[in-house]
């Protein structure tokens, strides 16, 4: 890899920034922000990052004071651990920096040195991503002692252990299975246990005992919308329980106010040839918001004959595709509240060079139960395009087609254009296009 001579001989801006922090303990977050949050590319930059982490360890607990700072220094250094762009830099940080970070967390977990919950859990997330074995012990200690047990970062930490082939996932399950943890950490543990059991790595599900089944019952009984994901995982876990326990919990889940939980309960019950569950799935399939999931469940349960013909209607299938995309997207991640078709056309589409059928569909999603729903207009063919700018929804129908045409044609260059300028650009592209 080529690096400029001035970087090699005089040091990069990142090196100088880290060196200055080591010397003066200035506001590291502000300094990195002014540099545009640079990546760690070279071995020398990685070495300076490790030097800074070593200095952070020496400065504890004073290092963590962040009054008036953009972010704590430890948080900033952990962010840099995620910004390595070369194997050589990764090797340095993995061999030297990761043990230093682990040592800092040990001082907080076992040695009485205070760290803010955000720093402690962010550090655990980094160690989990680097497959650092002592992280299992650190997490188990934190969970057992209810350290930040309801912190938002726990699902992120456990998600790293849920990645394919994480070498320590099973060890973490074993470390936490007795007693079963509670809080957000406990809900994250349930999801990991479900994944490991599904992969065949566990002979007995950690929630299959009396305490575990009672915890599942509590999770399914919790109707707070903020805990719908936990209720969903608890419902999924019934698959791995004794039939009498499973059926009682599925009946409870089938009465949950969240539609997603009820569909999951019906999916599992139908897979055990419950005719009433199969009937309800057929009803669910007629709502485009839930249709894809319900149809897949019927097919998997051997009830493909119960899938209504109306689900094959092109407009219906388009809305079902949009709903599925919204639910699985990182930006929304929820089933939409409302869906509808704005317009459909068969036209020559310059970005792909052929005639296609395209749809404009409006939607409304409530990503936060305490906030107003997000609305938008999506462009749908066999794929879904949703531009993040809320001003798009205010465009006329013709302008919407033109806007999405420009967005598809211009790619990354479109980021520099405002919505109305892109619509005008799209009109020009469509006017000049000549079908081949």
Coordinates of C-alpha atoms in Angstrom, one line a residue:
X1 CA 0.0 0.0 0.0
X2 CA 1.3 3.5 -0.9
X3 CA 1.5 6.3 1.7
X4 CA 2.6 9.8 0.9
X5 CA 6.2 10.6 1.8
X6 CA 5.2 13.4 4.2
X7 CA 3.1 11.0 6.2
X8 CA 5.9 8.4 6.4
X9 CA 8.7 10.9 7.5
X10 CA 6.8 13.6 9.4
X11 CA 3.8 11.7 10.8
X12 CA 0.2 11.9 10.0
X13 CA -2.3 14.3 11.5
X14 CA -3.7 11.4 13.6
X15 CA -0.3 10.5 15.0
X16 CA 0.3 14.2 16.0
X17 CA -3.2 14.3 17.6
X18 CA -2.6 11.2 19.7
X19 CA 0.9 12.3 20.6
X20 CA -0.4 15.7 21.7
X21 CA -3.1 14.1 23.8
X22 CA -0.5 11.8 25.5
X23 CA 1.5 14.9 26.3
X24 CA -1.3 17.4 27.4
X25 CA -4.5 15.5 28.0
X26 CA -6.5 17.9 25.8
X27 CA -10.0 17.3 24.5
X28 CA -9.3 14.2 22.3
X29 CA -12.9 14.0 21.0
X30 CA -12.9 17.5 19.8
X31 CA -9.4 17.1 18.2
X32 CA -10.5 14.0 16.3
X33 CA -13.7 15.6 15.2
X34 CA -11.7 18.5 13.7
X35 CA -9.7 15.9 11.8
X36 CA -12.9 14.3 10.4
X37 CA -12.6 11.2 12.6
X38 CA -9.7 9.8 10.6
X39 CA -9.0 6.0 10.1
X40 CA -6.0 4.2 11.5
X41 CA -4.0 3.1 8.4
X42 CA -0.4 2.6 9.3
X43 CA 1.6 0.6 11.8
X44 CA 2.9 3.8 13.3
X45 CA -0.6 5.2 13.8
X46 CA -1.6 1.9 15.4
X47 CA 1.4 2.1 17.7
X48 CA 0.4 5.6 18.8
X49 CA -3.1 4.4 19.4
X50 CA -1.7 1.7 21.7
X51 CA 0.5 4.3 23.4
X52 CA -2.5 6.4 24.1
X53 CA -4.5 3.5 25.5
X54 CA -1.6 2.8 27.8
X55 CA -1.6 6.4 28.9
X56 CA -5.4 6.2 29.5
X57 CA -4.8 3.2 31.8
X58 CA -2.2 5.2 33.8
X59 CA -4.6 8.2 34.1
X60 CA -7.5 6.3 35.6
X61 CA -9.7 7.4 37.2
X62 CA -8.9 11.0 36.2
X63 CA -8.8 10.1 32.5
X64 CA -12.5 9.4 32.4
X65 CA -13.5 12.9 33.4
X66 CA -15.4 14.4 30.5
X67 CA -16.9 17.6 31.7
X68 CA -17.2 19.9 28.7
X69 CA -15.6 17.4 26.4
X70 CA -17.1 16.0 23.1
X71 CA -16.5 12.5 24.4
X72 CA -14.4 10.7 27.0
X73 CA -10.9 9.9 25.9
X74 CA -11.4 6.2 26.4
X75 CA -14.6 6.3 24.3
X76 CA -12.6 8.1 21.5
X77 CA -9.8 5.5 21.6
X78 CA -12.3 2.7 21.4
X79 CA -13.8 4.3 18.3
X80 CA -10.4 4.2 16.7
X81 CA -10.3 0.5 17.4
X82 CA -13.2 0.2 14.9
X83 CA -11.4 2.4 12.3
X84 CA -8.5 0.2 11.2
X85 CA -8.2 -0.1 7.4
X86 CA -5.1 -2.3 7.0
X87 CA -4.1 -5.8 8.2
X88 CA -0.8 -4.4 9.6
X89 CA -2.6 -1.8 11.7
X90 CA -5.1 -4.5 12.9
X91 CA -2.3 -6.8 13.9
X92 CA -0.7 -4.2 16.1
X93 CA -4.0 -3.2 17.8
X94 CA -5.0 -6.8 18.3
X95 CA -1.7 -7.9 19.8
X96 CA -1.1 -4.8 22.0
X97 CA -4.1 -2.5 22.1
X98 CA -6.8 -5.1 22.9
X99 CA -5.0 -6.5 26.1
X100 CA -4.5 -2.9 27.2
X101 CA -8.2 -2.1 26.8
X102 CA -9.0 -5.4 28.6
X103 CA -6.8 -4.3 31.5
X104 CA -8.6 -1.0 31.8
X105 CA -11.9 -2.7 32.0
X106 CA -10.6 -5.1 34.6
X107 CA -9.5 -2.2 36.8
X108 CA -13.2 -1.0 36.6
X109 CA -14.9 -4.4 37.0
X110 CA -12.7 -6.0 39.7
X111 CA -10.3 -3.2 41.0
X112 CA -12.7 -0.5 42.0
X113 CA -11.7 2.1 39.5
X114 CA -14.8 3.9 38.3
X115 CA -15.7 4.0 34.6
X116 CA -19.0 5.4 33.2
X117 CA -21.4 2.7 32.0
X118 CA -21.1 4.0 28.4
X119 CA -17.3 3.5 28.4
X120 CA -17.4 0.2 30.1
X121 CA -19.9 -1.4 27.8
X122 CA -18.4 0.2 24.7
X123 CA -15.1 -1.4 25.7
X124 CA -16.8 -4.8 26.1
X125 CA -18.3 -4.4 22.7
X126 CA -14.8 -3.8 21.2
X127 CA -13.3 -6.8 23.0
X128 CA -16.2 -9.0 21.8
X129 CA -15.6 -7.8 18.2
X130 CA -11.9 -8.7 18.5
X131 CA -12.8 -12.2 19.9
X132 CA -10.8 -11.6 23.0
X133 CA -11.4 -14.6 25.3
X134 CA -11.3 -12.8 28.7
X135 CA -14.3 -10.8 27.5
X136 CA -16.5 -13.8 28.4
X137 CA -15.4 -13.5 32.1
X138 CA -15.8 -9.7 32.0
X139 CA -19.3 -9.9 30.6
X140 CA -20.4 -12.6 33.1
X141 CA -19.0 -10.6 36.0
X142 CA -20.9 -7.4 34.8
X143 CA -24.1 -9.3 34.3
X144 CA -24.0 -11.2 37.6
X145 CA -23.3 -8.0 39.5
X146 CA -26.1 -6.2 37.5
X147 CA -23.6 -3.6 36.3
X148 CA -25.6 -1.4 33.8
X149 CA -27.9 -4.4 33.3
X150 CA -30.5 -2.3 31.4
X151 CA -28.0 -0.5 29.2
X152 CA -28.9 -0.1 25.5
X153 CA -25.4 -1.5 24.5
X154 CA -26.1 -5.1 25.7
X155 CA -27.9 -6.2 22.6
X156 CA -24.9 -4.9 20.5
X157 CA -22.4 -6.7 22.7
X158 CA -24.3 -10.0 22.5
X159 CA -24.9 -9.6 18.8
X160 CA -21.1 -10.0 18.2
X161 CA -21.3 -13.4 19.9
X162 CA -24.2 -14.2 17.6
X163 CA -22.1 -13.7 14.5
X164 CA -21.2 -16.8 12.5
X165 CA -18.3 -18.8 13.9
X166 CA -17.7 -16.5 16.9
X167 CA -15.2 -18.7 18.8
X168 CA -16.6 -17.9 22.3
X169 CA -20.4 -17.8 21.8
X170 CA -20.9 -21.2 23.5
X171 CA -18.6 -20.3 26.4
X172 CA -20.7 -17.1 27.0
X173 CA -23.9 -19.1 27.1
X174 CA -22.4 -21.6 29.6
X175 CA -21.1 -18.7 31.7
X176 CA -24.6 -17.1 32.0
X177 CA -27.1 -20.0 31.9
X178 CA -27.3 -20.5 35.7
X179 CA -28.9 -18.3 37.0
X180 CA -30.6 -16.8 34.0
X181 CA -29.9 -13.0 33.9
X182 CA -32.6 -10.4 33.8
X183 CA -33.0 -6.9 32.3
X184 CA -31.9 -6.0 28.8
X185 CA -28.8 -8.2 29.3
X186 CA -31.1 -11.1 30.0
X187 CA -33.2 -10.5 26.9
X188 CA -30.0 -10.4 24.8
X189 CA -28.9 -13.6 26.4
X190 CA -32.2 -15.3 25.4
X191 CA -31.6 -14.3 21.8
X192 CA -28.1 -15.7 21.8
X193 CA -29.3 -18.9 23.4
X194 CA -32.0 -19.3 20.7
X195 CA -29.4 -18.9 18.0
X196 CA -26.9 -21.4 19.6
X197 CA -29.7 -24.0 20.1
X198 CA -30.9 -23.5 16.5
X199 CA -27.3 -24.1 15.3
X200 CA -27.2 -27.4 17.2
X201 CA -24.5 -26.1 19.6
X202 CA -26.7 -26.8 22.7
X203 CA -28.2 -30.1 23.7
X204 CA -30.5 -28.4 26.3
X205 CA -31.9 -24.9 25.9
X206 CA -30.9 -22.7 28.9
X207 CA -34.6 -21.6 29.3
X208 CA -36.1 -25.2 29.3
X209 CA -36.0 -25.5 33.2
X210 CA -38.6 -24.2 35.6
X211 CA -36.9 -20.9 36.1
X212 CA -36.4 -20.4 32.4
X213 CA -40.0 -21.3 31.5
X214 CA -41.2 -18.8 34.1
X215 CA -39.0 -16.1 32.6
X216 CA -40.4 -16.9 29.2
X217 CA -43.9 -16.6 30.6
X218 CA -43.1 -13.2 32.1
X219 CA -41.6 -12.0 28.8
X220 CA -44.6 -13.0 26.8
X221 CA -47.0 -11.5 29.3
X222 CA -45.2 -8.2 29.1
X223 CA -47.4 -6.1 26.8
X224 CA -45.2 -3.0 26.9
X225 CA -44.4 -2.1 23.2
X226 CA -40.8 -1.3 24.2
X227 CA -40.3 -5.0 25.1
X228 CA -41.9 -6.6 22.0
X229 CA -38.6 -7.9 20.8
X230 CA -38.1 -9.8 24.0
X231 CA -41.6 -11.2 23.8
X232 CA -40.8 -12.3 20.2
X233 CA -37.6 -14.1 21.3
X234 CA -39.5 -15.7 24.2
X235 CA -42.1 -17.0 21.8
X236 CA -39.5 -18.4 19.5
X237 CA -37.9 -20.2 22.4
X238 CA -41.1 -22.2 22.9
X239 CA -40.0 -24.3 19.9
X240 CA -37.3 -25.9 22.1
X241 CA -39.5 -26.8 25.1
X242 CA -41.6 -29.8 26.1
X243 CA -44.9 -29.9 24.2
X244 CA -47.2 -29.2 27.2
X245 CA -45.1 -26.2 28.3
X246 CA -44.8 -25.0 24.7
X247 CA -48.5 -25.1 24.0
X248 CA -49.4 -23.2 27.1
X249 CA -46.9 -20.4 26.3
X250 CA -48.0 -20.3 22.6
X251 CA -51.6 -19.8 23.7
X252 CA -50.4 -16.9 25.8
X253 CA -48.4 -15.5 22.9
X254 CA -51.4 -15.8 20.6
X255 CA -53.1 -13.2 22.7
X256 CA -50.3 -10.7 22.8
X257 CA -51.2 -7.2 21.5
X258 CA -48.3 -7.1 19.1
X259 CA -49.2 -8.6 15.7
X260 CA -45.6 -9.8 15.1
X261 CA -45.7 -11.8 18.4
X262 CA -49.1 -13.3 17.5
X263 CA -47.9 -14.3 14.0
X264 CA -44.8 -15.9 15.5
X265 CA -47.0 -17.9 17.9
X266 CA -49.2 -19.1 15.0
X267 CA -46.2 -19.9 12.9
X268 CA -44.8 -22.3 15.5
X269 CA -48.2 -23.8 16.4
X270 CA -48.9 -24.4 12.7
X271 CA -45.6 -26.2 12.3
X272 CA -47.0 -28.7 14.9
X273 CA -50.2 -29.1 12.8
X274 CA -52.5 -26.9 14.8
X275 CA -55.4 -26.2 12.4
X276 CA -56.6 -23.0 14.1
X277 CA -53.1 -21.5 13.9
X278 CA -53.0 -22.4 10.2
X279 CA -56.4 -20.7 9.7
X280 CA -55.2 -17.5 11.4
X281 CA -52.0 -17.5 9.3
X282 CA -54.2 -17.6 6.2
X283 CA -56.1 -14.5 7.6
X284 CA -52.7 -12.8 8.3
X285 CA -51.6 -13.4 4.8
X286 CA -54.3 -11.2 3.4
X287 CA -52.8 -8.1 5.1
X288 CA -49.8 -7.0 3.0
X289 CA -48.0 -5.8 6.1
X290 CA -47.7 -9.4 7.4
X291 CA -48.4 -11.4 4.3
X292 CA -44.8 -12.5 3.4
X293 CA -44.2 -13.9 6.9
X294 CA -47.6 -15.6 7.1
X295 CA -47.3 -17.2 3.7
X296 CA -43.8 -18.5 4.4
X297 CA -45.0 -20.0 7.7
X298 CA -47.9 -21.7 5.9
X299 CA -45.5 -23.1 3.2
X300 CA -43.0 -24.3 5.8
X301 CA -45.8 -26.0 7.8
X302 CA -47.0 -27.9 4.7
X303 CA -50.2 -25.7 4.3
X304 CA -49.3 -24.1 0.9
X305 CA -52.9 -24.9 -0.2
X306 CA -54.2 -22.4 2.5
X307 CA -52.4 -19.4 0.9
X308 CA -55.1 -17.2 -0.6
X309 CA -54.9 -16.4 -4.3
X310 CA -55.3 -12.7 -3.6
X311 CA -51.7 -12.6 -2.3
X312 CA -50.4 -13.2 -5.9
X313 CA -52.0 -10.0 -7.1
X314 CA -49.2 -7.7 -8.4
X315 CA -50.2 -4.7 -6.4
X316 CA -50.7 -6.7 -3.2
X317 CA -47.3 -8.4 -3.7
X318 CA -45.7 -5.0 -4.2
X319 CA -47.0 -3.7 -0.9
X320 CA -45.9 -7.0 0.8
X321 CA -42.4 -6.5 -0.6
X322 CA -42.3 -3.0 0.7
X323 CA -43.5 -4.0 4.2
X324 CA -40.9 -6.8 4.4
X325 CA -38.2 -4.4 3.3
X326 CA -39.2 -1.8 5.9
X327 CA -39.2 -4.4 8.7
X328 CA -35.8 -5.8 7.8
X329 CA -34.1 -2.4 7.1
X330 CA -31.6 -0.9 9.6
X331 CA -33.3 2.5 9.3
X332 CA -36.8 1.4 10.1
X333 CA -36.8 -2.1 11.5
X334 CA -40.5 -2.3 12.2
X335 CA -43.7 -3.4 10.5
X336 CA -45.3 -0.3 8.9
X337 CA -48.5 1.1 10.4
X338 CA -49.9 1.9 6.9
X339 CA -49.2 1.1 3.3
X340 CA -50.8 2.2 0.1
X341 CA -50.2 2.5 -3.7
X342 CA -49.8 6.0 -5.0
X343 CA -49.3 5.2 -8.7
X344 CA -48.0 2.6 -11.1
X345 CA -46.6 2.8 -14.6
X346 CA -45.0 0.7 -17.2
X347 CA -42.2 2.8 -18.7
X348 CA -38.8 2.8 -20.2
X349 CA -36.4 3.3 -17.2
X350 CA -33.0 4.8 -18.3
X351 CA -31.0 3.6 -15.3
X352 CA -31.5 0.0 -16.4
X353 CA -32.1 0.6 -20.1
X354 CA -35.4 -1.4 -20.4
X355 CA -39.1 -1.1 -19.9
X356 CA -40.2 -2.0 -16.4
X357 CA -43.3 -1.8 -14.2
X358 CA -42.7 0.5 -11.4
X359 CA -44.8 1.5 -8.4
X360 CA -44.9 4.5 -6.0
X361 CA -46.1 3.5 -2.6
X362 CA -46.6 5.6 0.5
X363 CA -45.9 4.2 4.0
X364 CA -46.0 5.2 7.7
X365 CA -43.7 3.7 10.3
X366 CA -43.5 4.3 14.0
X367 CA -39.9 3.6 14.9
X368 CA -40.3 5.1 18.3
X369 CA -43.6 4.6 20.2
X370 CA -43.2 8.0 21.8
X371 CA -42.6 9.9 18.6
X372 CA -44.7 10.8 15.6
X373 CA -44.6 8.1 12.8
X374 CA -42.2 8.5 9.9
X375 CA -43.8 8.8 6.5
X376 CA -42.4 8.5 3.0
X377 CA -42.9 7.4 -0.6
X378 CA -41.0 4.4 -1.9
X379 CA -40.1 3.4 -5.5
X380 CA -40.7 -0.3 -6.0
X381 CA -39.9 -2.7 -8.8
X382 CA -38.5 -6.1 -7.9
X383 CA -36.5 -4.0 -5.4
X384 CA -37.4 -1.2 -3.0
X385 CA -35.8 2.3 -3.0
X386 CA -36.5 4.7 -0.2
X387 CA -34.7 8.0 -0.2
X388 CA -34.0 9.3 3.4
X389 CA -34.9 13.0 2.7
X390 CA -38.4 13.6 4.1
X391 CA -38.9 16.3 1.4
X392 CA -39.3 13.6 -1.2
X393 CA -42.8 12.7 0.1
X394 CA -44.0 16.2 -0.8
X395 CA -43.1 15.9 -4.5
X396 CA -45.9 15.4 -7.2
X397 CA -46.3 12.0 -8.8
X398 CA -44.4 13.0 -11.9
X399 CA -41.6 14.6 -9.9
X400 CA -41.4 11.4 -7.8
X401 CA -40.7 9.3 -10.8
X402 CA -38.2 11.8 -12.1
X403 CA -36.5 12.1 -8.7
X404 CA -36.0 8.4 -8.3
X405 CA -34.8 8.2 -11.9
X406 CA -32.1 10.7 -11.2
X407 CA -31.2 9.0 -7.9
X408 CA -30.8 5.7 -9.6
X409 CA -28.8 7.2 -12.6
X410 CA -26.5 9.5 -10.6
X411 CA -25.6 7.2 -7.7
X412 CA -23.2 8.7 -5.2
X413 CA -23.2 12.0 -7.1
X414 CA -26.8 12.5 -6.1
X415 CA -25.8 13.2 -2.5
X416 CA -24.7 16.7 -3.6
X417 CA -28.1 17.6 -5.0
X418 CA -31.3 18.9 -3.3
X419 CA -34.6 17.1 -3.9
X420 CA -36.1 19.6 -6.4
X421 CA -32.8 19.8 -8.4
X422 CA -32.7 16.0 -8.6
X423 CA -36.3 15.9 -9.8
X424 CA -35.5 18.4 -12.6
X425 CA -32.4 16.3 -13.5
X426 CA -34.6 13.2 -13.7
X427 CA -37.1 14.9 -16.0
X428 CA -34.2 15.7 -18.3
X429 CA -32.9 12.2 -18.2
X430 CA -36.4 10.8 -19.0
X431 CA -37.0 13.3 -21.8
X432 CA -33.7 12.5 -23.5
X433 CA -33.9 8.7 -23.1
X434 CA -34.5 6.7 -26.2
X435 CA -35.5 3.0 -25.8
X436 CA -33.1 0.6 -27.4

